[in-house]
Amino acid sequence: MNTQELINTAEALVAGDKGLLAMDESNPTCDKRFAKQGIPQTEEARRAYRELIITTPRLGECISGTILYDETIRQRKKDGTLFIKAIIDAGIIPGIKVDIGAKDLAGHPGEKITEGLDGLRDRLKEYFQMGARFAKWRAVITVGDRIPSQGCVEANAQALARYAALCQEAGLVPVVEPEVLMEGDHSLERCRELTEELLRAVFAHLYVQRVTLEGMILKPNMVLPGLLYAEQEDVDTVADATIGSLLRVVPAAVPGVAFLSGGQSCELASARLNAMNARFKSQLPWAVAFSFARAIQQPALELWKGKDENVVAAQHALYHRARCNRAARRGEYEAAMEKTWKWDAVKAA
Ligand code: 13P
């Protein structure tokens, strides 16, 4: 393991005003999203969609790294170029999702444990040889009546730490993703409490497993009320609660925090990220960036509809979201950009 290279990669992933684009949906998740848009659920459709994403002009201006799925990292553009080469040529660092999904946790009804540690060392070696330089593992914490349990939090935190240590051994920067889900009728305060408890457990296990904090990225949820909770706090309240929690539990040695979007609307995800940077950027020990999937991809997916004639429009929409989030990293995003910038992108074509 070359610690300095890990640190350089982690810093590059959150440098300047760029962020990560997650396009690592597993085949079942990708197919579910395709089905909603009437797109065929085939390997070729998934390939064509991912080619659309990675060939979006100027994507590298806003995106530092992109997270791929096992099927995707092996795929090629229509002209035969390996995706991973096209990504590197676009100035984007390739990453790979290495967990194999959240399964029911034995003895804990309604709770999940993320699997994928068996054989992980060999898979990481292969991904590194293919050109990947970072990896992702997502743990999901469901909020409900008397859950999450301590057993669920501990099991997931330990798995994240073991994954992170294996990644660093293989030369890959671990993106550590513990997610408190938005589904439910819990308050922002409950999300705050659980997010802090979860992150405390995660960092305790990362320490025990001897993970180099300078060579990792944290990918947490924002602190938000549940989707069904009556009071939906304003953008500044969410920014204050989220940054307040992270300051209490995320060590300063971590180079960056890159949020997941978790099912927020595109505009809200950008506005909340923006508020965090606008209000706190100069006081924070780590970069506050994004690692969105839905909040970057969704409008593009809806425009594409699986049709070649829609590729350019979909790429404009994707670039637009990436650009909005880049502005949010600087604390310069404004709702008006949603209209004016979309138009710019079309005019520039
Ligand atoms: P969302 O931004 O759609 O939550 O996805 C992020 C991600 O990578 C989930 O693992």
PDB file of C-alpha atoms in Angstrom, residues 62-336:
ATOM      1  CA  CYS A  62     -17.617  19.353 -12.663  1.00  0.00           C
ATOM      2  CA  ILE A  63     -16.981  15.691 -11.886  1.00  0.00           C
ATOM      3  CA  SER A  64     -13.761  14.464 -10.260  1.00  0.00           C
ATOM      4  CA  GLY A  65     -14.656  10.795 -10.027  1.00  0.00           C
ATOM      5  CA  THR A  66     -17.387   8.418 -11.081  1.00  0.00           C
ATOM      6  CA  ILE A  67     -18.534   5.203  -9.423  1.00  0.00           C
ATOM      7  CA  LEU A  68     -19.164   2.233 -11.700  1.00  0.00           C
ATOM      8  CA  TYR A  69     -20.844  -1.142 -11.252  1.00  0.00           C
ATOM      9  CA  ASP A  70     -19.113  -4.449 -12.010  1.00  0.00           C
ATOM     10  CA  GLU A  71     -20.979  -4.873 -15.301  1.00  0.00           C
ATOM     11  CA  THR A  72     -20.220  -1.280 -16.336  1.00  0.00           C
ATOM     12  CA  ILE A  73     -16.485  -1.298 -15.636  1.00  0.00           C
ATOM     13  CA  ARG A  74     -16.140  -4.139 -18.175  1.00  0.00           C
ATOM     14  CA  GLN A  75     -18.221  -2.451 -20.891  1.00  0.00           C
ATOM     15  CA  ARG A  76     -17.140  -0.499 -23.970  1.00  0.00           C
ATOM     16  CA  LYS A  77     -18.382   2.400 -26.008  1.00  0.00           C
ATOM     17  CA  LYS A  78     -19.969   1.606 -29.366  1.00  0.00           C
ATOM     18  CA  ASP A  79     -16.607   2.391 -31.013  1.00  0.00           C
ATOM     19  CA  GLY A  80     -14.911  -0.309 -28.912  1.00  0.00           C
ATOM     20  CA  THR A  81     -13.170   1.940 -26.343  1.00  0.00           C
ATOM     21  CA  LEU A  82     -13.343   0.556 -22.812  1.00  0.00           C
ATOM     22  CA  PHE A  83     -15.505   2.799 -20.612  1.00  0.00           C
ATOM     23  CA  ILE A  84     -12.751   3.014 -18.051  1.00  0.00           C
ATOM     24  CA  LYS A  85     -10.338   4.402 -20.661  1.00  0.00           C
ATOM     25  CA  ALA A  86     -12.906   6.955 -21.834  1.00  0.00           C
ATOM     26  CA  ILE A  87     -13.435   8.046 -18.227  1.00  0.00           C
ATOM     27  CA  ILE A  88      -9.720   8.457 -17.548  1.00  0.00           C
ATOM     28  CA  ASP A  89      -9.309  10.323 -20.869  1.00  0.00           C
ATOM     29  CA  ALA A  90     -12.060  12.718 -19.737  1.00  0.00           C
ATOM     30  CA  GLY A  91      -9.956  13.550 -16.663  1.00  0.00           C
ATOM     31  CA  ILE A  92     -12.276  11.660 -14.304  1.00  0.00           C
ATOM     32  CA  ILE A  93     -11.077   9.139 -11.715  1.00  0.00           C
ATOM     33  CA  PRO A  94     -12.850   5.766 -12.051  1.00  0.00           C
ATOM     34  CA  GLY A  95     -14.284   4.119  -8.962  1.00  0.00           C
ATOM     35  CA  ILE A  96     -16.204   0.909  -8.345  1.00  0.00           C
ATOM     36  CA  LYS A  97     -19.035  -0.235  -6.093  1.00  0.00           C
ATOM     37  CA  VAL A  98     -17.781  -3.332  -4.285  1.00  0.00           C
ATOM     38  CA  ASP A  99     -20.536  -4.250  -1.865  1.00  0.00           C
ATOM     39  CA  ILE A 100     -23.009  -6.838  -3.116  1.00  0.00           C
ATOM     40  CA  GLY A 101     -26.071  -5.299  -1.548  1.00  0.00           C
ATOM     41  CA  ALA A 102     -27.999  -4.987   1.688  1.00  0.00           C
ATOM     42  CA  LYS A 103     -29.552  -8.252   2.919  1.00  0.00           C
ATOM     43  CA  ASP A 104     -31.851  -8.989   5.849  1.00  0.00           C
ATOM     44  CA  LEU A 105     -29.930  -8.982   9.137  1.00  0.00           C
ATOM     45  CA  ALA A 106     -30.587 -12.230  11.017  1.00  0.00           C
ATOM     46  CA  GLY A 107     -32.501 -11.741  14.244  1.00  0.00           C
ATOM     47  CA  HIS A 108     -33.306  -8.109  13.391  1.00  0.00           C
ATOM     48  CA  PRO A 109     -36.647  -7.811  11.585  1.00  0.00           C
ATOM     49  CA  GLY A 110     -36.789  -4.819   9.241  1.00  0.00           C
ATOM     50  CA  GLU A 111     -33.028  -4.210   9.318  1.00  0.00           C
ATOM     51  CA  LYS A 112     -30.286  -4.792   6.767  1.00  0.00           C
ATOM     52  CA  ILE A 113     -26.621  -5.740   6.693  1.00  0.00           C
ATOM     53  CA  THR A 114     -24.490  -5.009   3.649  1.00  0.00           C
ATOM     54  CA  GLU A 115     -22.635  -8.035   2.302  1.00  0.00           C
ATOM     55  CA  GLY A 116     -19.575  -8.484   0.114  1.00  0.00           C
ATOM     56  CA  LEU A 117     -16.543  -9.037   2.354  1.00  0.00           C
ATOM     57  CA  ASP A 118     -15.925 -12.644   1.269  1.00  0.00           C
ATOM     58  CA  GLY A 119     -13.414 -12.674  -1.579  1.00  0.00           C
ATOM     59  CA  LEU A 120     -13.195  -8.876  -1.520  1.00  0.00           C
ATOM     60  CA  ARG A 121      -9.361  -8.791  -1.457  1.00  0.00           C
ATOM     61  CA  ASP A 122      -9.172 -10.575  -4.830  1.00  0.00           C
ATOM     62  CA  ARG A 123     -11.919  -8.457  -6.399  1.00  0.00           C
ATOM     63  CA  LEU A 124     -10.176  -5.258  -5.283  1.00  0.00           C
ATOM     64  CA  LYS A 125      -6.919  -6.451  -6.815  1.00  0.00           C
ATOM     65  CA  GLU A 126      -8.669  -7.000 -10.140  1.00  0.00           C
ATOM     66  CA  TYR A 127     -10.413  -3.599 -10.066  1.00  0.00           C
ATOM     67  CA  PHE A 128      -7.128  -1.854  -9.309  1.00  0.00           C
ATOM     68  CA  GLN A 129      -5.494  -3.608 -12.264  1.00  0.00           C
ATOM     69  CA  MET A 130      -8.388  -2.483 -14.455  1.00  0.00           C
ATOM     70  CA  GLY A 131      -7.695   1.139 -13.466  1.00  0.00           C
ATOM     71  CA  ALA A 132     -10.111   1.859 -10.609  1.00  0.00           C
ATOM     72  CA  ARG A 133      -8.600   4.082  -7.913  1.00  0.00           C
ATOM     73  CA  PHE A 134     -11.432   4.254  -5.416  1.00  0.00           C
ATOM     74  CA  ALA A 135     -14.312   2.094  -4.225  1.00  0.00           C
ATOM     75  CA  LYS A 136     -17.693   2.414  -2.558  1.00  0.00           C
ATOM     76  CA  TRP A 137     -19.624   0.398   0.032  1.00  0.00           C
ATOM     77  CA  ARG A 138     -23.081   1.469   1.181  1.00  0.00           C
ATOM     78  CA  ALA A 139     -24.634   0.535   4.519  1.00  0.00           C
ATOM     79  CA  VAL A 140     -28.326   1.312   4.971  1.00  0.00           C
ATOM     80  CA  ILE A 141     -29.974   2.133   8.262  1.00  0.00           C
ATOM     81  CA  THR A 142     -33.744   2.010   8.331  1.00  0.00           C
ATOM     82  CA  VAL A 143     -35.530   4.280  10.790  1.00  0.00           C
ATOM     83  CA  GLY A 144     -38.663   2.941  12.441  1.00  0.00           C
ATOM     84  CA  ASP A 145     -40.298   1.865  15.633  1.00  0.00           C
ATOM     85  CA  ARG A 146     -37.390   0.887  17.934  1.00  0.00           C
ATOM     86  CA  ILE A 147     -34.987   0.578  15.019  1.00  0.00           C
ATOM     87  CA  PRO A 148     -32.151   0.927  14.242  1.00  0.00           C
ATOM     88  CA  SER A 149     -30.884  -1.508  16.830  1.00  0.00           C
ATOM     89  CA  GLN A 150     -27.387  -1.482  18.254  1.00  0.00           C
ATOM     90  CA  GLY A 151     -26.789  -4.829  16.530  1.00  0.00           C
ATOM     91  CA  CYS A 152     -27.539  -3.339  13.114  1.00  0.00           C
ATOM     92  CA  VAL A 153     -25.429  -0.210  13.638  1.00  0.00           C
ATOM     93  CA  GLU A 154     -22.452  -2.196  14.959  1.00  0.00           C
ATOM     94  CA  ALA A 155     -22.562  -4.889  12.270  1.00  0.00           C
ATOM     95  CA  ASN A 156     -22.719  -2.341   9.455  1.00  0.00           C
ATOM     96  CA  ALA A 157     -20.035  -0.112  10.977  1.00  0.00           C
ATOM     97  CA  GLN A 158     -17.704  -3.056  11.340  1.00  0.00           C
ATOM     98  CA  ALA A 159     -18.312  -4.204   7.761  1.00  0.00           C
ATOM     99  CA  LEU A 160     -17.600  -0.677   6.482  1.00  0.00           C
ATOM    100  CA  ALA A 161     -14.337  -0.594   8.420  1.00  0.00           C
ATOM    101  CA  ARG A 162     -13.200  -4.015   7.188  1.00  0.00           C
ATOM    102  CA  TYR A 163     -14.035  -2.995   3.619  1.00  0.00           C
ATOM    103  CA  ALA A 164     -12.131   0.284   4.033  1.00  0.00           C
ATOM    104  CA  ALA A 165      -9.019  -1.451   5.360  1.00  0.00           C
ATOM    105  CA  LEU A 166      -9.045  -3.938   2.465  1.00  0.00           C
ATOM    106  CA  CYS A 167      -9.443  -1.090  -0.034  1.00  0.00           C
ATOM    107  CA  GLN A 168      -6.457   0.786   1.318  1.00  0.00           C
ATOM    108  CA  GLU A 169      -4.365  -2.399   1.274  1.00  0.00           C
ATOM    109  CA  ALA A 170      -5.227  -2.706  -2.448  1.00  0.00           C
ATOM    110  CA  GLY A 171      -4.442   0.960  -3.215  1.00  0.00           C
ATOM    111  CA  LEU A 172      -8.072   2.038  -3.555  1.00  0.00           C
ATOM    112  CA  VAL A 173      -9.533   4.983  -1.651  1.00  0.00           C
ATOM    113  CA  PRO A 174     -12.576   3.770   0.287  1.00  0.00           C
ATOM    114  CA  VAL A 175     -15.695   5.877  -0.013  1.00  0.00           C
ATOM    115  CA  VAL A 176     -17.426   4.953   3.231  1.00  0.00           C
ATOM    116  CA  GLU A 177     -21.190   5.308   2.876  1.00  0.00           C
ATOM    117  CA  PRO A 178     -23.319   4.885   5.999  1.00  0.00           C
ATOM    118  CA  GLU A 179     -26.832   6.004   5.048  1.00  0.00           C
ATOM    119  CA  VAL A 180     -29.699   6.786   7.395  1.00  0.00           C
ATOM    120  CA  LEU A 181     -32.662   6.411   5.036  1.00  0.00           C
ATOM    121  CA  MET A 182     -35.167   9.213   4.413  1.00  0.00           C
ATOM    122  CA  GLU A 183     -38.130   6.833   4.298  1.00  0.00           C
ATOM    123  CA  GLY A 184     -40.391   7.212   7.316  1.00  0.00           C
ATOM    124  CA  ASP A 185     -42.160   9.750   9.501  1.00  0.00           C
ATOM    125  CA  HIS A 186     -39.242  10.598  11.805  1.00  0.00           C
ATOM    126  CA  SER A 187     -38.232  14.161  12.648  1.00  0.00           C
ATOM    127  CA  LEU A 188     -35.041  15.959  11.653  1.00  0.00           C
ATOM    128  CA  GLU A 189     -33.965  15.703  15.292  1.00  0.00           C
ATOM    129  CA  ARG A 190     -34.289  11.905  15.211  1.00  0.00           C
ATOM    130  CA  CYS A 191     -32.269  11.767  11.988  1.00  0.00           C
ATOM    131  CA  ARG A 192     -29.623  13.957  13.610  1.00  0.00           C
ATOM    132  CA  GLU A 193     -29.386  11.691  16.669  1.00  0.00           C
ATOM    133  CA  LEU A 194     -29.140   8.534  14.536  1.00  0.00           C
ATOM    134  CA  THR A 195     -26.680  10.020  12.049  1.00  0.00           C
ATOM    135  CA  GLU A 196     -24.348  11.023  14.867  1.00  0.00           C
ATOM    136  CA  GLU A 197     -24.672   7.634  16.592  1.00  0.00           C
ATOM    137  CA  LEU A 198     -23.975   5.818  13.329  1.00  0.00           C
ATOM    138  CA  LEU A 199     -20.988   7.974  12.368  1.00  0.00           C
ATOM    139  CA  ARG A 200     -19.528   7.597  15.866  1.00  0.00           C
ATOM    140  CA  ALA A 201     -19.713   3.818  15.510  1.00  0.00           C
ATOM    141  CA  VAL A 202     -18.242   3.957  11.989  1.00  0.00           C
ATOM    142  CA  PHE A 203     -15.234   6.048  13.037  1.00  0.00           C
ATOM    143  CA  ALA A 204     -14.652   3.865  16.116  1.00  0.00           C
ATOM    144  CA  HIS A 205     -14.475   0.791  13.861  1.00  0.00           C
ATOM    145  CA  LEU A 206     -12.328   2.578  11.254  1.00  0.00           C
ATOM    146  CA  TYR A 207      -9.877   3.327  14.057  1.00  0.00           C
ATOM    147  CA  VAL A 208      -9.882  -0.271  15.326  1.00  0.00           C
ATOM    148  CA  GLN A 209      -9.268  -1.564  11.764  1.00  0.00           C
ATOM    149  CA  ARG A 210      -6.361   0.904  11.313  1.00  0.00           C
ATOM    150  CA  VAL A 211      -7.846   2.776   8.393  1.00  0.00           C
ATOM    151  CA  THR A 212      -5.864   5.863   7.351  1.00  0.00           C
ATOM    152  CA  LEU A 213      -8.423   8.636   7.648  1.00  0.00           C
ATOM    153  CA  GLU A 214      -6.458  10.921   5.309  1.00  0.00           C
ATOM    154  CA  GLY A 215      -6.919   8.334   2.544  1.00  0.00           C
ATOM    155  CA  MET A 216     -10.717   7.925   2.652  1.00  0.00           C
ATOM    156  CA  ILE A 217     -13.870   9.866   1.778  1.00  0.00           C
ATOM    157  CA  LEU A 218     -17.031   9.859   3.918  1.00  0.00           C
ATOM    158  CA  LYS A 219     -20.316   9.638   2.019  1.00  0.00           C
ATOM    159  CA  PRO A 220     -23.079  10.343   4.536  1.00  0.00           C
ATOM    160  CA  ASN A 221     -26.730  11.328   4.332  1.00  0.00           C
ATOM    161  CA  MET A 222     -27.716  14.901   5.007  1.00  0.00           C
ATOM    162  CA  VAL A 223     -29.601  15.407   8.289  1.00  0.00           C
ATOM    163  CA  LEU A 224     -33.215  15.569   7.090  1.00  0.00           C
ATOM    164  CA  PRO A 225     -36.716  14.926   8.377  1.00  0.00           C
ATOM    165  CA  GLY A 226     -38.322  11.695   7.144  1.00  0.00           C
ATOM    166  CA  LEU A 227     -40.227  11.997   3.866  1.00  0.00           C
ATOM    167  CA  LEU A 228     -43.539  11.520   5.705  1.00  0.00           C
ATOM    168  CA  TYR A 229     -42.805  13.933   8.565  1.00  0.00           C
ATOM    169  CA  ALA A 230     -45.169  16.902   8.618  1.00  0.00           C
ATOM    170  CA  GLU A 231     -42.598  19.632   9.145  1.00  0.00           C
ATOM    171  CA  GLN A 232     -40.076  19.902   6.316  1.00  0.00           C
ATOM    172  CA  GLU A 233     -37.404  22.298   7.568  1.00  0.00           C
ATOM    173  CA  ASP A 234     -35.965  25.003   5.333  1.00  0.00           C
ATOM    174  CA  VAL A 235     -32.661  24.726   3.540  1.00  0.00           C
ATOM    175  CA  ASP A 236     -30.640  26.697   6.118  1.00  0.00           C
ATOM    176  CA  THR A 237     -31.957  24.602   9.028  1.00  0.00           C
ATOM    177  CA  VAL A 238     -30.946  21.421   7.231  1.00  0.00           C
ATOM    178  CA  ALA A 239     -27.506  22.876   6.470  1.00  0.00           C
ATOM    179  CA  ASP A 240     -26.998  23.919  10.108  1.00  0.00           C
ATOM    180  CA  ALA A 241     -28.122  20.549  11.488  1.00  0.00           C
ATOM    181  CA  THR A 242     -26.022  18.573   9.025  1.00  0.00           C
ATOM    182  CA  ILE A 243     -22.822  20.551   9.504  1.00  0.00           C
ATOM    183  CA  GLY A 244     -23.368  20.673  13.276  1.00  0.00           C
ATOM    184  CA  SER A 245     -23.580  16.871  13.417  1.00  0.00           C
ATOM    185  CA  LEU A 246     -20.605  16.288  11.170  1.00  0.00           C
ATOM    186  CA  LEU A 247     -18.432  18.698  13.154  1.00  0.00           C
ATOM    187  CA  ARG A 248     -19.185  16.671  16.284  1.00  0.00           C
ATOM    188  CA  VAL A 249     -18.258  13.294  14.826  1.00  0.00           C
ATOM    189  CA  VAL A 250     -16.096  13.468  11.678  1.00  0.00           C
ATOM    190  CA  PRO A 251     -12.357  13.785  12.415  1.00  0.00           C
ATOM    191  CA  ALA A 252     -10.527  16.675  10.784  1.00  0.00           C
ATOM    192  CA  ALA A 253      -8.077  14.228   9.181  1.00  0.00           C
ATOM    193  CA  VAL A 254     -10.754  13.106   6.692  1.00  0.00           C
ATOM    194  CA  PRO A 255     -10.168  15.124   3.495  1.00  0.00           C
ATOM    195  CA  GLY A 256     -13.748  15.255   2.328  1.00  0.00           C
ATOM    196  CA  VAL A 257     -17.396  14.576   2.920  1.00  0.00           C
ATOM    197  CA  ALA A 258     -19.361  13.803  -0.269  1.00  0.00           C
ATOM    198  CA  PHE A 259     -23.089  13.551   0.341  1.00  0.00           C
ATOM    199  CA  LEU A 260     -25.454  11.021  -1.202  1.00  0.00           C
ATOM    200  CA  SER A 261     -28.744  12.489  -2.418  1.00  0.00           C
ATOM    201  CA  GLY A 262     -30.956   9.703  -1.051  1.00  0.00           C
ATOM    202  CA  GLY A 263     -34.134  10.550  -2.964  1.00  0.00           C
ATOM    203  CA  GLN A 264     -34.196  14.349  -2.476  1.00  0.00           C
ATOM    204  CA  SER A 265     -35.248  16.370  -5.497  1.00  0.00           C
ATOM    205  CA  CYS A 266     -32.371  17.595  -7.653  1.00  0.00           C
ATOM    206  CA  GLU A 267     -33.004  21.222  -6.758  1.00  0.00           C
ATOM    207  CA  LEU A 268     -33.211  20.600  -2.998  1.00  0.00           C
ATOM    208  CA  ALA A 269     -30.029  18.532  -2.989  1.00  0.00           C
ATOM    209  CA  SER A 270     -28.187  21.384  -4.746  1.00  0.00           C
ATOM    210  CA  ALA A 271     -29.736  24.067  -2.532  1.00  0.00           C
ATOM    211  CA  ARG A 272     -28.874  22.230   0.700  1.00  0.00           C
ATOM    212  CA  LEU A 273     -25.308  21.516  -0.405  1.00  0.00           C
ATOM    213  CA  ASN A 274     -25.022  25.146  -1.406  1.00  0.00           C
ATOM    214  CA  ALA A 275     -26.251  26.385   1.979  1.00  0.00           C
ATOM    215  CA  MET A 276     -23.640  24.258   3.771  1.00  0.00           C
ATOM    216  CA  ASN A 277     -20.838  25.755   1.712  1.00  0.00           C
ATOM    217  CA  ALA A 278     -22.216  29.292   1.699  1.00  0.00           C
ATOM    218  CA  ARG A 279     -22.646  29.332   5.478  1.00  0.00           C
ATOM    219  CA  PHE A 280     -19.716  27.255   6.708  1.00  0.00           C
ATOM    220  CA  LYS A 281     -17.078  26.583   4.062  1.00  0.00           C
ATOM    221  CA  SER A 282     -14.360  28.789   5.556  1.00  0.00           C
ATOM    222  CA  GLN A 283     -14.747  27.167   8.993  1.00  0.00           C
ATOM    223  CA  LEU A 284     -14.688  23.489   7.998  1.00  0.00           C
ATOM    224  CA  PRO A 285     -11.769  21.064   8.321  1.00  0.00           C
ATOM    225  CA  TRP A 286     -12.939  18.929   5.350  1.00  0.00           C
ATOM    226  CA  ALA A 287     -14.310  19.662   1.881  1.00  0.00           C
ATOM    227  CA  VAL A 288     -18.105  19.431   1.582  1.00  0.00           C
ATOM    228  CA  ALA A 289     -18.859  17.865  -1.793  1.00  0.00           C
ATOM    229  CA  PHE A 290     -21.410  15.650  -3.512  1.00  0.00           C
ATOM    230  CA  SER A 291     -21.562  12.042  -4.637  1.00  0.00           C
ATOM    231  CA  PHE A 292     -25.048  12.023  -6.101  1.00  0.00           C
ATOM    232  CA  ALA A 293     -26.681   9.426  -8.314  1.00  0.00           C
ATOM    233  CA  ARG A 294     -30.359  10.343  -8.638  1.00  0.00           C
ATOM    234  CA  ALA A 295     -29.865  14.079  -8.012  1.00  0.00           C
ATOM    235  CA  ILE A 296     -27.541  14.250 -11.036  1.00  0.00           C
ATOM    236  CA  GLN A 297     -28.941  11.564 -13.314  1.00  0.00           C
ATOM    237  CA  GLN A 298     -32.720  11.629 -12.931  1.00  0.00           C
ATOM    238  CA  PRO A 299     -33.631  14.424 -15.418  1.00  0.00           C
ATOM    239  CA  ALA A 300     -31.270  12.917 -18.004  1.00  0.00           C
ATOM    240  CA  LEU A 301     -32.783   9.467 -17.597  1.00  0.00           C
ATOM    241  CA  GLU A 302     -36.289  10.868 -17.998  1.00  0.00           C
ATOM    242  CA  LEU A 303     -35.324  12.722 -21.185  1.00  0.00           C
ATOM    243  CA  TRP A 304     -33.399   9.845 -22.743  1.00  0.00           C
ATOM    244  CA  LYS A 305     -36.231   7.305 -22.709  1.00  0.00           C
ATOM    245  CA  GLY A 306     -33.872   4.784 -24.321  1.00  0.00           C
ATOM    246  CA  LYS A 307     -33.835   6.626 -27.662  1.00  0.00           C
ATOM    247  CA  ASP A 308     -30.770   7.711 -29.668  1.00  0.00           C
ATOM    248  CA  GLU A 309     -32.438  10.931 -30.783  1.00  0.00           C
ATOM    249  CA  ASN A 310     -32.696  12.053 -27.130  1.00  0.00           C
ATOM    250  CA  VAL A 311     -29.037  11.518 -26.200  1.00  0.00           C
ATOM    251  CA  VAL A 312     -27.948  15.139 -26.724  1.00  0.00           C
ATOM    252  CA  ALA A 313     -30.854  16.576 -24.701  1.00  0.00           C
ATOM    253  CA  ALA A 314     -30.180  14.063 -21.911  1.00  0.00           C
ATOM    254  CA  GLN A 315     -26.491  15.002 -21.872  1.00  0.00           C
ATOM    255  CA  HIS A 316     -27.431  18.677 -21.548  1.00  0.00           C
ATOM    256  CA  ALA A 317     -29.607  17.837 -18.558  1.00  0.00           C
ATOM    257  CA  LEU A 318     -26.832  15.787 -16.961  1.00  0.00           C
ATOM    258  CA  TYR A 319     -24.245  18.515 -17.496  1.00  0.00           C
ATOM    259  CA  HIS A 320     -26.688  21.064 -16.104  1.00  0.00           C
ATOM    260  CA  ARG A 321     -27.080  19.161 -12.834  1.00  0.00           C
ATOM    261  CA  ALA A 322     -23.340  18.566 -12.546  1.00  0.00           C
ATOM    262  CA  ARG A 323     -22.774  22.292 -13.111  1.00  0.00           C
ATOM    263  CA  CYS A 324     -25.391  23.295 -10.512  1.00  0.00           C
ATOM    264  CA  ASN A 325     -23.715  21.066  -7.942  1.00  0.00           C
ATOM    265  CA  ARG A 326     -20.326  22.490  -8.817  1.00  0.00           C
ATOM    266  CA  ALA A 327     -21.779  25.948  -8.103  1.00  0.00           C
ATOM    267  CA  ALA A 328     -23.190  24.589  -4.823  1.00  0.00           C
ATOM    268  CA  ARG A 329     -19.699  23.535  -3.792  1.00  0.00           C
ATOM    269  CA  ARG A 330     -18.643  27.150  -4.117  1.00  0.00           C
ATOM    270  CA  GLY A 331     -21.762  28.367  -2.295  1.00  0.00           C
ATOM    271  CA  GLU A 332     -22.807  30.162  -5.481  1.00  0.00           C
ATOM    272  CA  TYR A 333     -25.845  28.115  -6.556  1.00  0.00           C
ATOM    273  CA  GLU A 334     -29.075  30.060  -7.058  1.00  0.00           C
ATOM    274  CA  ALA A 335     -32.536  28.755  -7.939  1.00  0.00           C
ATOM    275  CA  ALA A 336     -32.534  31.049 -11.013  1.00  0.00           C
TER     276      ALA A 336
END
